[in-house]
């Protein structure tokens, strides 16, 4: 039986999600959550809720990204704008799909247009929640879920749930050393995109979203041929702390993609501005293929500033 405390929490969260965006909404919700949630009790930490655009998803409030979606109703406000850039029947790759907070709204937007999503998530508990979210939203024919990490070479890697409170069942997963303890871990299969894209039957790809906690450079190195063939828009989160752990810098990304004919932009409010030097914290960047229809659409819908 749900306690009065949890009913109050969930009612307040529902009210906050219904409100327009305002600065500090997520922080306010998390502060209330800490007063109203017993984090040691799984049944209190795993609510199912309806977000923006009627998205249905179950989250773990002990995971930082998931709890903000619970209180704000959304995960990434750029999804509708990214959809505007795509051809109607384009395929999209969600690399590092986690529990589906990006996959679901993207796939809902593509479903009526004839597009599709390939959602890559290697960590077992994240993958199970991703599959659940796809089913809850009736997206089984729009989304292909693939339990696989994408990197530079074939093999296995050890992942751990990071940036989450103790006991979290899902959350951001990153490659970790064998001697790291105290986090939920799993050994998963890893393949280059170039090696498996043909097996999956990926059609004309218009967009790749990449959020893999410092593994982005390895992903691009293993996706060189695919990117050259499809020339997609790439939407990527750069976590500078994890990039440092993996031994690469912003300049390494620029040096890799510039010869491919890509320019790099960083999110600044509702626009994306040319990025030539690193930022100081985690940020969203856009890799745009020069001289393409994608670039022209991105300038119109995403406000690119050179």
PDB file of N, CA and C in Angstrom, residues 207-208 220 227 231-236 238 253-254 257 260-265 272 285-290 294:
ATOM      1  N   UNK A 207      20.593  11.127 -37.857  1.00  0.00           N
ATOM      2  CA  UNK A 207      21.021  11.659 -36.559  1.00  0.00           C
ATOM      3  C   UNK A 207      21.612  10.549 -35.710  1.00  0.00           C
ATOM      4  N   UNK A 208      22.723  10.868 -35.047  1.00  0.00           N
ATOM      5  CA  UNK A 208      23.280  10.003 -34.014  1.00  0.00           C
ATOM      6  C   UNK A 208      23.349  10.813 -32.737  1.00  0.00           C
ATOM      7  N   UNK A 220      33.538   7.258 -32.110  1.00  0.00           N
ATOM      8  CA  UNK A 220      33.738   7.876 -33.422  1.00  0.00           C
ATOM      9  C   UNK A 220      34.824   7.146 -34.215  1.00  0.00           C
ATOM     10  N   UNK A 227      29.905   7.093 -40.613  1.00  0.00           N
ATOM     11  CA  UNK A 227      29.723   8.548 -40.655  1.00  0.00           C
ATOM     12  C   UNK A 227      30.024   9.088 -42.050  1.00  0.00           C
ATOM     13  N   UNK A 231      26.726  10.746 -43.385  1.00  0.00           N
ATOM     14  CA  UNK A 231      26.846  12.178 -43.092  1.00  0.00           C
ATOM     15  C   UNK A 231      25.727  12.660 -42.161  1.00  0.00           C
ATOM     16  N   UNK A 232      25.516  11.995 -41.018  1.00  0.00           N
ATOM     17  CA  UNK A 232      24.428  12.392 -40.130  1.00  0.00           C
ATOM     18  C   UNK A 232      24.791  13.598 -39.275  1.00  0.00           C
ATOM     19  N   UNK A 233      23.785  14.247 -38.729  1.00  0.00           N
ATOM     20  CA  UNK A 233      23.963  15.177 -37.634  1.00  0.00           C
ATOM     21  C   UNK A 233      24.306  14.347 -36.395  1.00  0.00           C
ATOM     22  N   UNK A 234      25.225  14.850 -35.557  1.00  0.00           N
ATOM     23  CA  UNK A 234      25.597  14.120 -34.340  1.00  0.00           C
ATOM     24  C   UNK A 234      25.381  15.034 -33.137  1.00  0.00           C
ATOM     25  N   UNK A 235      24.595  14.565 -32.192  1.00  0.00           N
ATOM     26  CA  UNK A 235      24.281  15.297 -30.959  1.00  0.00           C
ATOM     27  C   UNK A 235      24.943  14.536 -29.822  1.00  0.00           C
ATOM     28  N   UNK A 236      25.824  15.204 -29.106  1.00  0.00           N
ATOM     29  CA  UNK A 236      26.741  14.488 -28.229  1.00  0.00           C
ATOM     30  C   UNK A 236      26.907  15.219 -26.904  1.00  0.00           C
ATOM     31  N   UNK A 238      29.428  15.878 -23.879  1.00  0.00           N
ATOM     32  CA  UNK A 238      30.831  15.767 -23.491  1.00  0.00           C
ATOM     33  C   UNK A 238      30.936  15.986 -21.986  1.00  0.00           C
ATOM     34  N   UNK A 253      38.836  15.576 -30.339  1.00  0.00           N
ATOM     35  CA  UNK A 253      37.583  15.435 -31.087  1.00  0.00           C
ATOM     36  C   UNK A 253      37.593  16.324 -32.327  1.00  0.00           C
ATOM     37  N   UNK A 254      37.992  17.580 -32.156  1.00  0.00           N
ATOM     38  CA  UNK A 254      38.063  18.490 -33.303  1.00  0.00           C
ATOM     39  C   UNK A 254      38.987  17.942 -34.380  1.00  0.00           C
ATOM     40  N   UNK A 257      37.255  14.903 -36.328  1.00  0.00           N
ATOM     41  CA  UNK A 257      36.092  15.090 -37.204  1.00  0.00           C
ATOM     42  C   UNK A 257      36.275  16.188 -38.241  1.00  0.00           C
ATOM     43  N   UNK A 260      36.757  15.000 -41.667  1.00  0.00           N
ATOM     44  CA  UNK A 260      35.547  14.357 -42.171  1.00  0.00           C
ATOM     45  C   UNK A 260      34.561  15.381 -42.729  1.00  0.00           C
ATOM     46  N   UNK A 261      34.896  16.675 -42.602  1.00  0.00           N
ATOM     47  CA  UNK A 261      34.001  17.720 -43.078  1.00  0.00           C
ATOM     48  C   UNK A 261      32.942  18.109 -42.071  1.00  0.00           C
ATOM     49  N   UNK A 262      33.260  18.003 -40.784  1.00  0.00           N
ATOM     50  CA  UNK A 262      32.320  18.341 -39.722  1.00  0.00           C
ATOM     51  C   UNK A 262      32.798  19.559 -38.939  1.00  0.00           C
ATOM     52  N   UNK A 263      31.849  20.423 -38.602  1.00  0.00           N
ATOM     53  CA  UNK A 263      32.085  21.529 -37.684  1.00  0.00           C
ATOM     54  C   UNK A 263      31.420  21.214 -36.347  1.00  0.00           C
ATOM     55  N   UNK A 264      31.981  21.742 -35.259  1.00  0.00           N
ATOM     56  CA  UNK A 264      31.489  21.450 -33.919  1.00  0.00           C
ATOM     57  C   UNK A 264      30.884  22.712 -33.310  1.00  0.00           C
ATOM     58  N   UNK A 265      29.674  22.586 -32.780  1.00  0.00           N
ATOM     59  CA  UNK A 265      28.959  23.686 -32.132  1.00  0.00           C
ATOM     60  C   UNK A 265      28.582  23.251 -30.716  1.00  0.00           C
ATOM     61  N   UNK A 272      23.121  27.161 -31.007  1.00  0.00           N
ATOM     62  CA  UNK A 272      24.383  26.420 -30.982  1.00  0.00           C
ATOM     63  C   UNK A 272      25.445  27.311 -31.621  1.00  0.00           C
ATOM     64  N   UNK A 285      27.104  19.135 -27.398  1.00  0.00           N
ATOM     65  CA  UNK A 285      27.687  19.670 -28.622  1.00  0.00           C
ATOM     66  C   UNK A 285      26.991  19.044 -29.825  1.00  0.00           C
ATOM     67  N   UNK A 286      27.098  19.740 -30.942  1.00  0.00           N
ATOM     68  CA  UNK A 286      26.481  19.319 -32.186  1.00  0.00           C
ATOM     69  C   UNK A 286      27.574  19.231 -33.240  1.00  0.00           C
ATOM     70  N   UNK A 287      27.684  18.086 -33.897  1.00  0.00           N
ATOM     71  CA  UNK A 287      28.624  17.906 -34.995  1.00  0.00           C
ATOM     72  C   UNK A 287      27.831  17.974 -36.290  1.00  0.00           C
ATOM     73  N   UNK A 288      28.161  18.959 -37.137  1.00  0.00           N
ATOM     74  CA  UNK A 288      27.330  19.269 -38.304  1.00  0.00           C
ATOM     75  C   UNK A 288      28.147  19.072 -39.575  1.00  0.00           C
ATOM     76  N   UNK A 289      27.661  18.251 -40.524  1.00  0.00           N
ATOM     77  CA  UNK A 289      28.387  18.034 -41.785  1.00  0.00           C
ATOM     78  C   UNK A 289      28.280  19.259 -42.693  1.00  0.00           C
ATOM     79  N   UNK A 290      29.430  19.803 -43.060  1.00  0.00           N
ATOM     80  CA  UNK A 290      29.459  21.024 -43.874  1.00  0.00           C
ATOM     81  C   UNK A 290      28.921  20.785 -45.284  1.00  0.00           C
ATOM     82  N   UNK A 294      21.515  18.813 -44.350  1.00  0.00           N
ATOM     83  CA  UNK A 294      21.429  18.748 -42.887  1.00  0.00           C
ATOM     84  C   UNK A 294      21.937  20.045 -42.271  1.00  0.00           C
TER      85      UNK A 294
END
